[in-house]
């Protein structure tokens, strides 16, 4: 009996045994290069079968994967490597290759015999990156046991079975992309990976591959809703489209449903706790991220005292679960967000009497652009390096489908064009951290402690034009 395909990518098809053979081949190559259990491997690659093989192969040697975003540039990658100290590197990106010796995934991988699997439950499986409230991105430690729990939560919430067919265009270094890949693998479902998002390709493959579940973030949702010939595609195989990473834009979701008949399943998670809440597959609603998934305890706590508040009251969302991260690197950052086993998400919202969760705001200073977290301090550091910048503060303002736009308030000590500052950030940082606007101000509002009053800046410049 012919083995069914498990993964498709461009014109290539892979069965599960073929993926296993690639993973074993990559593990054999890394063994020859000296990789041993307990070490860390930086993985910086696009969404492709070799990424999956690398992930599995590194785990089979008992090593930990450090997920590096392929959108990052030199300084960002250098910071990540300095923080996590990987001994080896695997990928397809010249930035990583320029910083340390890299096993290139564009070179053929020779399949090999089975590699002894070593997955101690409490050992770190991956280090993913999440921006904290201040400073540069932190590494989030997820153990094998924690990831398995998250996969189970996601599979059950989505009612995923081996008969489902899914395509994934979100980056595999982002927790949502990683979670989708792992859940498909563990369930025995079928997936198509896309190197990058292209709405025409996505719609074509829903039709030709008979995709049953589409994984979407806000820009994907907008691209579907605004597609001029959406009705010409046969999307009848879709059970639903999942919306994650950013709050649902109801008008966009409703437009897609009106034009196609396909409904949405909104969900909520973070890098630190991948699955927190999800709508039911049948009877989902667009005004809530859903109810807590089984295995996750959820409560809302007072912004002032940290004590639980009553149902219907607004406060900070806190959660606990076996799928919660093992901690941050640097380790000193962990105690800021985990207290008595409860993870303080930094998101503000409320629970109704039926357990539906609504998110209304964020305590954290992070700016969320298309599902990616952007730390103001990281951009401020780049701007401060310009000789004309005297002081600056970066903040986010609402920006429809993208979630937020990045704005910089700048005081200067010499003439400089906004375009020069925007270009400097473009040169140093990933494209999703790009400045949408620069406003030149006489001073940056701060507390006596020096803390920037970002809320004041949001209120003052949130609706003005470029200046």
XYZ file of C-alpha atoms in Angstrom:
467
model
C 0.000 0.000 0.000
C 1.375 3.403 -0.986
C 2.244 5.726 1.890
C 0.046 8.880 1.743
C 1.673 12.288 1.409
C 1.979 14.290 4.635
C 3.451 17.583 3.394
C 3.492 19.591 0.186
C 5.717 22.505 -0.756
C 5.683 24.150 -4.167
C 5.989 21.165 -6.557
C 7.314 18.689 -4.000
C 5.456 16.092 -1.936
C 6.701 14.260 1.158
C 5.392 11.237 3.009
C 5.890 10.969 6.768
C 8.685 8.353 6.317
C 10.443 10.660 3.843
C 10.323 13.511 6.362
C 11.685 11.153 8.998
C 14.526 10.118 6.698
C 15.409 13.778 6.051
C 15.328 14.486 9.793
C 17.597 11.497 10.442
C 19.944 12.628 7.684
C 20.189 16.093 9.151
C 20.745 14.606 12.627
C 23.579 12.469 11.241
C 25.225 15.513 9.673
C 24.951 17.494 12.899
C 26.389 14.565 14.854
C 29.439 14.609 12.586
C 29.751 18.322 13.341
C 29.880 17.581 17.055
C 26.334 18.356 18.222
C 25.439 16.546 21.440
C 22.418 16.416 23.710
C 21.845 19.519 25.798
C 23.351 21.967 23.309
C 21.432 24.635 21.423
C 21.080 25.056 17.670
C 20.096 28.332 16.019
C 17.524 27.696 13.263
C 16.845 30.561 10.850
C 14.864 29.434 7.829
C 11.851 30.133 5.693
C 8.700 27.999 5.766
C 9.888 24.854 3.950
C 10.155 21.069 4.419
C 13.794 21.345 5.444
C 12.735 23.519 8.398
C 10.529 20.654 9.606
C 13.350 18.155 9.059
C 15.788 20.368 10.960
C 13.393 20.789 13.871
C 12.839 17.032 14.188
C 16.484 16.146 13.579
C 17.789 18.516 16.271
C 15.288 17.113 18.761
C 16.330 13.552 17.980
C 19.790 14.412 19.222
C 18.388 15.818 22.475
C 19.358 19.392 21.529
C 17.297 22.585 21.774
C 16.135 24.667 18.797
C 16.643 28.445 18.962
C 14.063 29.916 16.582
C 15.431 32.951 14.727
C 13.035 35.013 12.611
C 14.074 35.129 8.929
C 12.796 38.728 8.934
C 15.505 39.791 11.386
C 18.631 41.668 10.400
C 22.200 41.551 11.646
C 21.870 43.308 15.004
C 18.677 41.479 15.920
C 20.175 38.074 15.144
C 23.391 38.994 16.929
C 21.398 39.863 20.070
C 19.504 36.555 19.904
C 22.709 34.554 19.546
C 24.356 36.404 22.399
C 21.408 35.706 24.661
C 20.995 31.999 23.848
C 24.598 30.980 23.061
C 23.912 28.229 20.491
C 26.777 25.911 19.626
C 25.576 25.218 16.074
C 23.494 26.883 13.379
C 21.188 25.566 10.669
C 19.298 27.605 8.087
C 19.009 29.229 4.695
C 19.738 32.835 5.631
C 22.942 34.790 4.883
C 22.659 36.869 8.087
C 22.982 33.779 10.283
C 25.716 32.362 8.043
C 27.633 35.611 8.468
C 27.569 35.351 12.260
C 28.482 31.705 12.820
C 29.187 28.523 10.808
C 25.826 27.360 9.403
C 24.616 24.077 7.966
C 22.916 25.356 4.795
C 19.446 23.924 4.140
C 19.819 24.799 0.462
C 22.424 22.027 0.234
C 20.984 18.531 -0.344
C 20.268 16.532 2.801
C 21.208 12.866 2.492
C 18.532 10.641 4.059
C 19.838 8.372 6.810
C 18.733 5.476 8.955
C 16.748 5.989 12.170
C 18.320 8.172 14.848
C 17.775 7.287 18.491
C 15.155 9.689 19.784
C 15.898 11.531 22.998
C 13.067 13.811 24.148
C 13.281 14.193 27.937
C 9.982 15.884 28.870
C 11.499 18.564 31.087
C 14.292 19.492 28.680
C 13.971 22.634 26.587
C 12.549 21.913 23.126
C 12.588 25.432 21.686
C 13.596 28.945 22.571
C 11.228 31.362 20.825
C 11.465 35.137 21.061
C 8.992 37.540 22.613
C 9.493 41.217 23.322
C 9.094 42.190 26.937
C 7.592 45.417 28.220
C 10.986 47.066 27.935
C 14.315 46.315 26.311
C 15.248 43.801 23.633
C 13.443 40.530 22.810
C 13.586 37.781 25.436
C 13.923 34.071 24.750
C 10.913 32.030 25.846
C 11.767 28.499 26.997
C 9.315 25.746 26.085
C 9.944 22.179 27.207
C 8.944 19.098 25.229
C 6.219 18.355 27.768
C 4.887 21.908 27.602
C 4.793 21.910 23.802
C 3.019 18.553 23.738
C 0.387 19.992 26.048
C -0.018 23.055 23.818
C -0.386 20.820 20.751
C -3.086 18.804 22.499
C -4.944 22.001 23.448
C -4.773 23.289 19.861
C -5.791 19.984 18.264
C -8.776 19.615 20.563
C -9.851 23.253 20.247
C -9.792 23.106 16.441
C -11.295 19.583 16.369
C -8.421 18.608 14.114
C -8.257 15.035 12.755
C -5.986 13.118 10.391
C -8.506 13.808 7.627
C -7.881 17.567 7.734
C -5.841 19.402 5.138
C -4.188 22.665 6.192
C -1.922 25.248 4.584
C 0.499 27.366 6.569
C 1.999 30.676 5.435
C 2.800 32.196 8.854
C 6.534 32.163 9.741
C 7.659 28.950 11.494
C 9.751 31.015 13.929
C 6.531 32.618 15.224
C 4.738 30.571 17.888
C 1.560 30.297 15.765
C 3.412 28.940 12.732
C 5.372 26.488 14.888
C 2.244 25.354 16.738
C 0.368 24.767 13.487
C 3.193 22.663 12.034
C 3.608 20.564 15.181
C -0.115 20.008 15.598
C -0.483 18.780 12.018
C 2.482 16.427 12.476
C 1.219 15.014 15.777
C -2.309 14.566 14.410
C -1.265 12.908 11.159
C -3.085 15.511 9.062
C -1.800 16.917 5.750
C -0.201 20.332 5.274
C 1.020 22.597 2.521
C 3.784 25.021 3.480
C 4.224 28.351 1.707
C 7.578 30.101 1.620
C 5.717 33.419 1.826
C 2.136 34.578 1.752
C 0.521 35.163 -1.641
C -3.251 35.475 -1.622
C -3.734 34.134 -5.157
C -1.597 31.081 -4.419
C -3.431 30.522 -1.150
C -6.876 30.689 -2.753
C -5.723 28.474 -5.627
C -4.504 25.801 -3.234
C -7.636 25.893 -1.081
C -9.416 24.864 -4.276
C -6.873 22.439 -5.751
C -5.745 20.798 -2.480
C -9.245 20.772 -0.951
C -7.975 22.568 2.154
C -10.283 22.070 5.160
C -8.803 24.575 7.645
C -7.178 27.881 6.714
C -4.873 29.507 9.275
C -5.047 33.297 9.034
C -3.714 36.417 10.690
C -5.032 39.910 10.029
C -3.195 40.712 6.747
C -4.294 37.350 5.298
C -7.888 38.043 6.329
C -7.807 41.484 4.682
C -6.282 40.093 1.500
C -9.068 37.513 1.239
C -11.806 40.052 1.979
C -10.536 42.525 -0.616
C -9.738 40.016 -3.376
C -11.549 41.213 -6.497
C -12.410 37.733 -7.810
C -12.863 35.864 -4.531
C -16.183 34.397 -5.681
C -14.487 32.662 -8.597
C -12.652 30.247 -6.267
C -14.232 27.064 -4.962
C -13.723 27.293 -1.185
C -16.400 24.754 -0.313
C -13.881 22.347 1.244
C -13.152 24.793 4.091
C -14.651 23.899 7.460
C -13.645 27.347 8.772
C -10.853 29.929 8.830
C -8.956 30.425 12.098
C -8.153 34.052 13.070
C -5.269 34.480 15.507
C -2.405 36.774 16.587
C -4.443 40.021 16.467
C -7.972 41.017 17.490
C -10.657 40.199 14.939
C -11.748 43.001 12.614
C -15.427 42.090 12.483
C -16.122 43.970 9.248
C -13.342 42.100 7.439
C -14.426 38.712 8.784
C -18.066 39.392 7.942
C -17.137 40.409 4.391
C -15.348 37.100 3.815
C -18.284 35.124 5.217
C -20.784 37.068 3.109
C -18.761 36.516 -0.060
C -17.804 32.876 0.519
C -20.110 31.396 3.149
C -17.071 30.381 5.225
C -17.133 31.152 8.957
C -14.329 32.081 11.324
C -12.908 30.616 14.544
C -11.133 33.352 16.569
C -8.492 32.216 19.075
C -6.093 33.769 21.583
C -2.620 32.801 22.717
C 0.827 34.230 23.383
C 4.414 33.148 22.834
C 4.588 32.343 26.551
C 1.328 30.351 26.616
C 0.504 29.308 23.040
C -3.193 28.444 23.469
C -5.270 30.330 26.038
C -8.782 30.607 24.614
C -10.594 29.576 21.462
C -14.063 29.879 20.041
C -16.064 26.704 19.455
C -15.806 25.412 15.905
C -19.607 25.465 15.755
C -21.135 28.682 17.055
C -18.070 30.933 17.031
C -18.571 34.661 17.571
C -16.507 37.637 16.455
C -16.788 39.771 19.609
C -14.796 37.368 21.794
C -11.609 35.310 21.560
C -13.630 32.440 22.987
C -13.606 30.496 26.207
C -10.523 29.126 28.011
C -9.499 25.821 26.448
C -9.628 22.741 28.737
C -6.305 22.541 30.554
C -5.941 26.320 30.924
C -7.142 28.146 34.037
C -8.060 31.756 33.403
C -8.847 34.686 35.660
C -8.936 38.463 35.513
C -7.091 40.385 38.217
C -7.198 43.962 39.467
C -4.825 46.364 37.734
C -4.116 47.941 41.114
C -3.873 45.015 43.558
C -3.435 41.908 41.428
C -6.358 40.235 43.225
C -9.043 38.427 41.182
C -12.001 40.592 40.172
C -15.639 39.630 39.689
C -17.071 38.426 36.385
C -17.771 41.365 34.120
C -15.071 43.548 35.688
C -12.123 44.716 33.604
C -8.605 43.802 34.676
C -5.417 42.065 33.559
C -5.830 38.597 32.070
C -3.880 35.902 33.939
C -3.591 32.204 33.100
C -1.908 29.014 34.224
C -1.409 25.701 32.461
C 1.026 22.852 31.928
C 1.655 24.443 28.525
C 3.051 27.617 30.093
C 6.661 28.464 29.270
C 9.405 27.213 31.577
C 10.752 30.759 31.849
C 12.675 33.479 30.053
C 16.246 34.125 29.153
C 17.424 36.273 30.840
C 16.087 34.294 33.810
C 15.699 37.461 35.879
C 12.812 38.540 33.645
C 10.601 35.549 34.536
C 9.420 36.734 37.946
C 7.939 39.859 36.359
C 5.204 37.857 34.622
C 4.776 34.583 36.568
C 3.538 34.936 40.123
C 2.402 31.933 42.169
C 2.153 29.922 38.968
C -0.068 32.483 37.239
C 1.151 34.093 34.025
C 0.272 37.787 33.794
C -0.363 38.303 30.085
C -0.243 42.107 30.075
C -3.552 42.064 28.188
C -6.580 43.793 29.672
C -10.084 42.364 29.349
C -13.029 40.744 31.085
C -14.920 37.469 31.407
C -18.699 37.294 31.203
C -20.886 34.961 33.241
C -20.757 32.299 30.518
C -16.960 32.302 30.420
C -16.461 34.229 27.173
C -13.281 36.321 27.192
C -13.027 39.765 25.659
C -9.742 41.648 25.271
C -9.984 45.431 25.454
C -6.439 46.785 25.841
C -2.844 45.927 26.699
C -0.816 46.910 29.716
C 2.426 46.091 28.020
C 4.204 48.765 26.068
C 4.773 46.389 23.198
C 3.354 47.385 19.831
C 1.604 44.583 17.983
C 1.986 44.755 14.207
C 0.394 41.970 12.124
C 0.712 39.623 15.092
C 4.384 40.441 15.734
C 5.452 42.080 18.969
C 7.591 45.202 18.611
C 9.488 46.573 21.615
C 9.676 50.396 21.569
C 13.039 50.335 23.340
C 14.608 48.380 20.482
C 13.642 51.026 17.900
C 14.559 53.845 20.282
C 18.054 52.378 20.571
C 18.451 52.567 16.786
C 17.135 56.143 16.636
C 19.400 57.284 19.474
C 22.342 56.194 17.316
C 21.589 58.979 14.835
C 23.705 62.091 15.615
C 20.747 64.459 15.059
C 18.465 62.724 17.572
C 18.471 64.297 21.015
C 15.665 62.204 22.526
C 12.913 59.933 21.248
C 10.019 57.725 22.242
C 8.318 55.054 20.151
C 4.660 54.123 20.576
C 1.835 52.403 18.748
C -1.478 53.741 17.524
C -4.485 51.798 16.184
C -4.083 50.868 12.536
C -7.081 48.847 11.439
C -6.132 45.502 9.965
C -2.457 45.595 11.014
C -3.379 46.057 14.664
C -1.053 48.986 15.348
C 1.258 51.342 13.490
C 4.699 52.285 14.834
C 5.208 56.015 15.488
C 8.336 57.789 16.752
C 8.276 61.120 18.588
C 11.683 62.729 18.162
C 13.494 65.777 19.525
C 16.539 66.866 17.564
C 19.794 68.735 18.058
C 20.381 69.206 14.335
C 18.216 69.225 11.199
C 17.144 65.777 9.964
C 14.447 64.479 7.636
C 11.863 61.970 8.812
C 12.798 59.836 5.807
C 16.389 59.567 7.067
C 15.213 58.225 10.426
C 12.782 55.804 8.798
C 15.559 54.545 6.511
C 17.864 54.013 9.490
C 15.296 51.780 11.194
C 14.671 49.939 7.905
C 18.385 49.246 7.620
C 18.774 47.911 11.156
C 15.514 46.121 11.959
C 12.949 43.750 10.488
C 10.361 45.193 8.119
C 7.461 44.779 10.561
C 9.254 47.209 12.918
C 9.175 49.932 10.277
C 8.205 53.448 11.341
C 4.857 54.472 9.917
C 5.317 58.074 11.072
C 7.861 60.381 12.656
C 6.612 63.375 14.650
C 9.096 66.059 15.661
C 8.383 67.406 19.142
C 9.929 69.956 21.515
C 10.215 67.472 24.368
C 9.362 63.864 25.299
C 6.853 63.637 28.183
C 8.364 61.643 31.042
C 7.782 60.896 34.702
C 10.398 62.143 37.206
C 11.772 58.594 37.118
C 12.466 59.038 33.415
C 9.732 56.668 32.266
C 8.148 57.789 28.997
C 4.453 58.694 29.188
C 3.513 56.795 26.043
C -0.194 57.148 26.683
C 0.206 60.933 26.507
C 1.960 60.596 23.163
C -0.750 58.269 21.852
C -3.450 60.744 22.825
C -1.532 63.714 21.458
C -0.369 62.288 18.124
C -2.675 59.364 17.489
C -4.756 61.185 14.851
C -2.380 63.791 13.435
C -0.720 63.721 10.056
C 3.017 63.366 9.501
C 5.066 66.323 10.651
